[in-house]
Amino acid sequence: MKRLLIPLFLLYTLQLTHAQIVTTVPAFPVADQPVTITVDVSGTSLDKFAWNNDTNPVYIWTWLKDSNGNSVDAPTNVNPATSPGQDAAKCYRLTTNPDKYTITFTPTTFFNKPASAITQIGLKLKSRDWSENKQTDVDKYITITTGFSVKFTTPTQTTFFVNTGDQIPMTLKASATADLEIKVGGVSKATILQNTTLNYTHTVTETEGSVTVEGSANNGTDTKTSTFSYYVRTTTANAPRPAGIIDGINYDSGDPTHATLSLLAPGKTSVYVLGDFNNWAIDEDYKMKKDGEHFWLALNGLVAGEEYGFQYLVDESIKIADPYADKVLDPDDQYIPATTYPSLKPYPSQALNTQWYFNRVAVLQTGQTPFAWTASGYQKPAPENLVIYELHIRDFFGENARNYQSLMDTIGYFKKLGINAIELMPITEFNGNDSWGYNPTFMFAPDKYYGSKNKFKEFIDICHLNGIAVIMDMVLNHQDLPNAYVMMDFDFTGMKPNPTNKWFNVTATHPYSVFFDMNHESKYTQQYVDTINYHWLNEYKVDGFRYDLSKGFTQKNSGSDVAAWSAFDQSRIDILKRMAARVRTHTPDAYLILEHFADNSEETVLAADGLMLWGNENYAYTQSAMGFSAGSDISWGYYKTRSWTDPRLVSYMESHDEERMMYKALNYGNSSGTYSVKTLATALNRMKAAATFFYTLPGPKMLWEFEELGYDQSINRCSDGTISNDCRVTAKPVLWNYQTVPERDALHDYVADLLRLRNTYSVFTKGDATVTTGNQLLKQITLMNNPYTATPADASQMNVQIAGNFDVTPQNVSVTFPHTGTWYDYIKATPLSVASNSISMTLQPGEYRLYTDVALKTITGVEEERHTLSYTVYPNPSTGVLQIEAADKSDLDVRAFNTLGQPMALHKVDRNHWDATSFAPGLYILKIGKGTTQYTTTIIKN
């Protein structure tokens, strides 16, 4: 028998399609006549649903396809929970079967469309409140009859697996009287003359391969056909994996025509590989061999350098991409700009499935050219010296510039600011494109929305060339569908992992969990985590990780009790220390930063083990900046206040997860008389005061993107400008033009100056600090060098005294200096004679003083002449041509530079217009000159 191959996009297996069967009366619906639709919801989240026609009904959600293939919703496709009055879409439950629902309507009336516009109806069933996500899982379609036609009403599947000896009932129906025939494998098995129905039961005799069944109807003038296929199961062969084969894609360095695939799939019985190399067909030659819990297959005849998409079909029913693939395709790739990812391989149409979570395709490519790293002499900053800039690429650049190239073009900005590490919010493959990234799916693949894997490597290499570390936000508390290890052992009815899943808990063991919680006591999870860590540290040379929700790395069940979850947990400590020890075997100097927020007794143990921990000081610094004493104690941001021995506290005033300080200051700040924190200039000045008390404390520091410019858009800002908690993760305005606002630019320059001090003088990183504050608005910090001397010979032995008034009225403060003698006001560049350790001085609202006992040169900001002339540059951001307006009508000298200071070819169109069309998307510096003075500003090119 000739073996036929089954295209996978037709595959609806017995396991998944015995339910959600859709039947119609009549069997051949007509657009302008009533049709009764019955749906079996068994095996879906509506299975055993507590239906009540009045209080808990089920609705049909249905749509048409227009002439362009676009979906057109029915008028009733609105959430009944929020938009009542959709009774026309109500379904009724059959009394004979509680998992079957029925509805009757006339399509032309229901859709308010002419019959000519109705050729196919798509449908799902949903519960009353769509937010419950209770619905049938697979999109189903009903074909509208417009003439003579024929179809199999039994079986309902188009393709399925069978065993030798199985019997397959078949019912072939025609829309009008005709001669009917059923052929199996090309052989006639049943006929009937001048009838509308032909029944036949077929016994499977084949032992392997696929068989096509064809039904035909001839009415004397026309012949119509309908087909389905079945595939005969075979036993999986057992064979040991070749030496050196590990899970994932194994390339042969000596033979670019060869690769070996390996999949860890405990408890599974069969795996087929389907892809570009076999036309996405189920083929016995591409059935993987079994080696214990692993399945493997050698691929031959590959073309070096060619990208091949592929998937695994596990146990005849589950389609997954390789969990270790470093490139994964999905249908949303079509929305990635070509400027971000040129020549991106399109998602293969043969792999497209109506079930969204089966739509992930891994990519293999032999003969790849290794990336050429250049930063060979790079030394990462010591942990205690870190100043980390946390950013989200999506919200850092304009719409077509959200990529690694734009980050590379902005390196000069980071260097001038003075940070020495960049922490990227999650960039591993996640669902969708517009996301914070905390819904990860494939942990070895960079998400293509930001660029290719080599662009990411190039960004890291350039950062290292400039002395900047790169830290990845790593999400290992949970994973989202369609993570392959979630999918392989998953309850698709209840939409949760099965109890037998080796990697994931059925239910999270702790509060605040999202998606699917990982079981970190499982050896399978531990191996997975260890391989992920090694991959990014070794293959991409990242410098470390910030582990999201690390407090969730526990099997101790705290339910919804946050206090119990935060309490000392030795098992969690053991899990984290095990992971850290494994990392240190190959990368001993990796930064391992925890978003933990557990009790200090636990965090002290972890810090002693060398782990670093986030220190959230947002509330204390925001209260101080707003001028409110309650909760304004900033001392917890200093590691020694927590009784830690080593500086392992990564403290911050803002992060991606906290409300922006400037937003709260401008909207909720305190006031007294004419002094108001809600005034922009006042609020920005108080940000300087907060920065003075933040960046000077020893220990690693972090700031959130645009914090240095006083970003004042709420974390909960919606795209229409309103504020709602539902908009927390939506895209925020990209406001690089803040640099053109003198007060904001002054804040930037002051932060840069504080970072220069911190990066230059050891007292700010290795000194001993005393923080005198409590919940008071008069604050002091004493920094004594280590070792301490009251007579420093130079700045390397310098001591520092800081005082500030965060009240909204003038206050007298007694400033306590470490020793008497001459001190220097760094900001005013004036000396102060200290005759006794304590000096009384009056500080105005928001005023701050930074004294050193060694005279320092005061440098504020970038050493450029700024704002000496007044010009307007617009549009900014721009897609190409810039207009420059000035009161002086004479010709201007306009030059453009990238952030590394390299000149760009800016073409003059006329006196007021300059063409930057040739610029790649990113941040650029404009220098507008006239005579001996110049104006410097920045533009964003989209």
PDB file of N, CA and C in Angstrom, residues 807-851:
ATOM      1  N   ASP A 807      10.297  69.233  54.689  1.00  0.00           N
ATOM      2  CA  ASP A 807       9.049  69.870  55.093  1.00  0.00           C
ATOM      3  C   ASP A 807       8.670  70.926  54.047  1.00  0.00           C
ATOM      4  N   VAL A 808       7.488  71.500  54.226  1.00  0.00           N
ATOM      5  CA  VAL A 808       7.041  72.545  53.296  1.00  0.00           C
ATOM      6  C   VAL A 808       7.126  73.926  53.943  1.00  0.00           C
ATOM      7  N   THR A 809       7.802  74.006  55.085  1.00  0.00           N
ATOM      8  CA  THR A 809       8.065  75.283  55.752  1.00  0.00           C
ATOM      9  C   THR A 809       9.532  75.318  56.145  1.00  0.00           C
ATOM     10  N   PRO A 810      10.114  76.509  56.301  1.00  0.00           N
ATOM     11  CA  PRO A 810      11.514  76.596  56.742  1.00  0.00           C
ATOM     12  C   PRO A 810      11.684  75.934  58.104  1.00  0.00           C
ATOM     13  N   GLN A 811      12.844  75.296  58.302  1.00  0.00           N
ATOM     14  CA  GLN A 811      13.093  74.598  59.553  1.00  0.00           C
ATOM     15  C   GLN A 811      14.537  74.824  59.994  1.00  0.00           C
ATOM     16  N   ASN A 812      14.704  74.961  61.306  1.00  0.00           N
ATOM     17  CA  ASN A 812      16.040  74.984  61.886  1.00  0.00           C
ATOM     18  C   ASN A 812      16.465  73.547  62.154  1.00  0.00           C
ATOM     19  N   VAL A 813      17.661  73.205  61.734  1.00  0.00           N
ATOM     20  CA  VAL A 813      18.142  71.840  61.928  1.00  0.00           C
ATOM     21  C   VAL A 813      19.522  71.886  62.551  1.00  0.00           C
ATOM     22  N   SER A 814      19.749  71.006  63.486  1.00  0.00           N
ATOM     23  CA  SER A 814      21.061  70.884  64.120  1.00  0.00           C
ATOM     24  C   SER A 814      21.820  69.788  63.379  1.00  0.00           C
ATOM     25  N   VAL A 815      22.802  70.203  62.587  1.00  0.00           N
ATOM     26  CA  VAL A 815      23.551  69.259  61.751  1.00  0.00           C
ATOM     27  C   VAL A 815      24.761  68.767  62.535  1.00  0.00           C
ATOM     28  N   THR A 816      24.881  67.462  62.665  1.00  0.00           N
ATOM     29  CA  THR A 816      25.968  66.863  63.436  1.00  0.00           C
ATOM     30  C   THR A 816      27.065  66.373  62.494  1.00  0.00           C
ATOM     31  N   PHE A 817      28.231  67.016  62.565  1.00  0.00           N
ATOM     32  CA  PHE A 817      29.360  66.647  61.709  1.00  0.00           C
ATOM     33  C   PHE A 817      30.241  65.623  62.431  1.00  0.00           C
ATOM     34  N   PRO A 818      30.929  64.767  61.699  1.00  0.00           N
ATOM     35  CA  PRO A 818      31.809  63.774  62.342  1.00  0.00           C
ATOM     36  C   PRO A 818      32.984  64.397  63.077  1.00  0.00           C
ATOM     37  N   HIS A 819      33.415  65.565  62.621  1.00  0.00           N
ATOM     38  CA  HIS A 819      34.557  66.214  63.290  1.00  0.00           C
ATOM     39  C   HIS A 819      34.510  67.708  63.001  1.00  0.00           C
ATOM     40  N   THR A 820      35.265  68.466  63.759  1.00  0.00           N
ATOM     41  CA  THR A 820      35.351  69.914  63.547  1.00  0.00           C
ATOM     42  C   THR A 820      36.359  70.204  62.444  1.00  0.00           C
ATOM     43  N   GLY A 821      36.415  71.463  62.062  1.00  0.00           N
ATOM     44  CA  GLY A 821      37.339  71.875  61.015  1.00  0.00           C
ATOM     45  C   GLY A 821      36.590  72.490  59.845  1.00  0.00           C
ATOM     46  N   THR A 822      37.241  72.566  58.706  1.00  0.00           N
ATOM     47  CA  THR A 822      36.637  73.174  57.521  1.00  0.00           C
ATOM     48  C   THR A 822      35.935  72.123  56.687  1.00  0.00           C
ATOM     49  N   TRP A 823      34.672  72.400  56.412  1.00  0.00           N
ATOM     50  CA  TRP A 823      33.878  71.548  55.517  1.00  0.00           C
ATOM     51  C   TRP A 823      33.471  72.395  54.313  1.00  0.00           C
ATOM     52  N   TYR A 824      33.083  71.740  53.245  1.00  0.00           N
ATOM     53  CA  TYR A 824      32.800  72.442  52.002  1.00  0.00           C
ATOM     54  C   TYR A 824      31.400  72.072  51.492  1.00  0.00           C
ATOM     55  N   ASP A 825      30.602  73.109  51.287  1.00  0.00           N
ATOM     56  CA  ASP A 825      29.272  72.910  50.699  1.00  0.00           C
ATOM     57  C   ASP A 825      29.476  72.584  49.214  1.00  0.00           C
ATOM     58  N   TYR A 826      29.252  71.339  48.858  1.00  0.00           N
ATOM     59  CA  TYR A 826      29.548  70.899  47.496  1.00  0.00           C
ATOM     60  C   TYR A 826      28.671  71.609  46.470  1.00  0.00           C
ATOM     61  N   ILE A 827      27.425  71.856  46.807  1.00  0.00           N
ATOM     62  CA  ILE A 827      26.500  72.437  45.840  1.00  0.00           C
ATOM     63  C   ILE A 827      26.791  73.917  45.626  1.00  0.00           C
ATOM     64  N   LYS A 828      27.054  74.629  46.695  1.00  0.00           N
ATOM     65  CA  LYS A 828      27.327  76.067  46.589  1.00  0.00           C
ATOM     66  C   LYS A 828      28.803  76.379  46.386  1.00  0.00           C
ATOM     67  N   ALA A 829      29.651  75.340  46.565  1.00  0.00           N
ATOM     68  CA  ALA A 829      31.110  75.516  46.419  1.00  0.00           C
ATOM     69  C   ALA A 829      31.641  76.577  47.374  1.00  0.00           C
ATOM     70  N   THR A 830      31.154  76.523  48.645  1.00  0.00           N
ATOM     71  CA  THR A 830      31.613  77.484  49.657  1.00  0.00           C
ATOM     72  C   THR A 830      32.074  76.712  50.889  1.00  0.00           C
ATOM     73  N   PRO A 831      33.098  77.257  51.613  1.00  0.00           N
ATOM     74  CA  PRO A 831      33.579  76.574  52.816  1.00  0.00           C
ATOM     75  C   PRO A 831      32.691  76.878  54.016  1.00  0.00           C
ATOM     76  N   LEU A 832      32.739  76.005  55.002  1.00  0.00           N
ATOM     77  CA  LEU A 832      32.012  76.176  56.253  1.00  0.00           C
ATOM     78  C   LEU A 832      32.945  75.793  57.392  1.00  0.00           C
ATOM     79  N   SER A 833      33.140  76.720  58.329  1.00  0.00           N
ATOM     80  CA  SER A 833      33.993  76.443  59.484  1.00  0.00           C
ATOM     81  C   SER A 833      33.147  75.816  60.579  1.00  0.00           C
ATOM     82  N   VAL A 834      33.517  74.615  60.976  1.00  0.00           N
ATOM     83  CA  VAL A 834      32.769  73.876  61.993  1.00  0.00           C
ATOM     84  C   VAL A 834      33.609  73.865  63.265  1.00  0.00           C
ATOM     85  N   ALA A 835      33.178  74.692  64.252  1.00  0.00           N
ATOM     86  CA  ALA A 835      33.919  74.805  65.509  1.00  0.00           C
ATOM     87  C   ALA A 835      33.511  73.733  66.501  1.00  0.00           C
ATOM     88  N   SER A 836      32.263  73.276  66.421  1.00  0.00           N
ATOM     89  CA  SER A 836      31.802  72.181  67.276  1.00  0.00           C
ATOM     90  C   SER A 836      31.060  71.201  66.389  1.00  0.00           C
ATOM     91  N   ASN A 837      30.936  69.983  66.853  1.00  0.00           N
ATOM     92  CA  ASN A 837      30.369  68.934  66.002  1.00  0.00           C
ATOM     93  C   ASN A 837      28.949  69.231  65.545  1.00  0.00           C
ATOM     94  N   SER A 838      28.219  69.975  66.320  1.00  0.00           N
ATOM     95  CA  SER A 838      26.830  70.257  65.981  1.00  0.00           C
ATOM     96  C   SER A 838      26.663  71.731  65.654  1.00  0.00           C
ATOM     97  N   ILE A 839      26.074  72.007  64.468  1.00  0.00           N
ATOM     98  CA  ILE A 839      25.845  73.373  64.019  1.00  0.00           C
ATOM     99  C   ILE A 839      24.375  73.531  63.662  1.00  0.00           C
ATOM    100  N   SER A 840      23.783  74.617  64.111  1.00  0.00           N
ATOM    101  CA  SER A 840      22.392  74.904  63.787  1.00  0.00           C
ATOM    102  C   SER A 840      22.334  75.751  62.524  1.00  0.00           C
ATOM    103  N   MET A 841      21.449  75.371  61.618  1.00  0.00           N
ATOM    104  CA  MET A 841      21.273  76.150  60.385  1.00  0.00           C
ATOM    105  C   MET A 841      19.809  76.089  59.971  1.00  0.00           C
ATOM    106  N   THR A 842      19.397  77.085  59.212  1.00  0.00           N
ATOM    107  CA  THR A 842      18.016  77.137  58.711  1.00  0.00           C
ATOM    108  C   THR A 842      17.995  76.640  57.267  1.00  0.00           C
ATOM    109  N   LEU A 843      17.130  75.681  57.029  1.00  0.00           N
ATOM    110  CA  LEU A 843      16.957  75.135  55.686  1.00  0.00           C
ATOM    111  C   LEU A 843      15.565  75.484  55.184  1.00  0.00           C
ATOM    112  N   GLN A 844      15.512  76.007  53.984  1.00  0.00           N
ATOM    113  CA  GLN A 844      14.235  76.338  53.368  1.00  0.00           C
ATOM    114  C   GLN A 844      13.515  75.037  52.952  1.00  0.00           C
ATOM    115  N   PRO A 845      12.205  75.119  52.674  1.00  0.00           N
ATOM    116  CA  PRO A 845      11.493  73.907  52.262  1.00  0.00           C
ATOM    117  C   PRO A 845      12.147  73.276  51.038  1.00  0.00           C
ATOM    118  N   GLY A 846      12.450  71.986  51.138  1.00  0.00           N
ATOM    119  CA  GLY A 846      13.057  71.272  50.029  1.00  0.00           C
ATOM    120  C   GLY A 846      14.539  71.500  49.870  1.00  0.00           C
ATOM    121  N   GLU A 847      15.146  72.283  50.773  1.00  0.00           N
ATOM    122  CA  GLU A 847      16.573  72.573  50.628  1.00  0.00           C
ATOM    123  C   GLU A 847      17.406  71.420  51.170  1.00  0.00           C
ATOM    124  N   TYR A 848      18.563  71.208  50.555  1.00  0.00           N
ATOM    125  CA  TYR A 848      19.453  70.117  50.948  1.00  0.00           C
ATOM    126  C   TYR A 848      20.890  70.619  50.868  1.00  0.00           C
ATOM    127  N   ARG A 849      21.735  70.055  51.719  1.00  0.00           N
ATOM    128  CA  ARG A 849      23.149  70.428  51.747  1.00  0.00           C
ATOM    129  C   ARG A 849      23.996  69.154  51.704  1.00  0.00           C
ATOM    130  N   LEU A 850      25.066  69.187  50.944  1.00  0.00           N
ATOM    131  CA  LEU A 850      26.020  68.077  50.902  1.00  0.00           C
ATOM    132  C   LEU A 850      27.398  68.650  51.183  1.00  0.00           C
ATOM    133  N   TYR A 851      27.953  68.306  52.360  1.00  0.00           N
ATOM    134  CA  TYR A 851      29.247  68.818  52.787  1.00  0.00           C
ATOM    135  C   TYR A 851      30.305  67.722  52.694  1.00  0.00           C
TER     136      TYR A 851
END
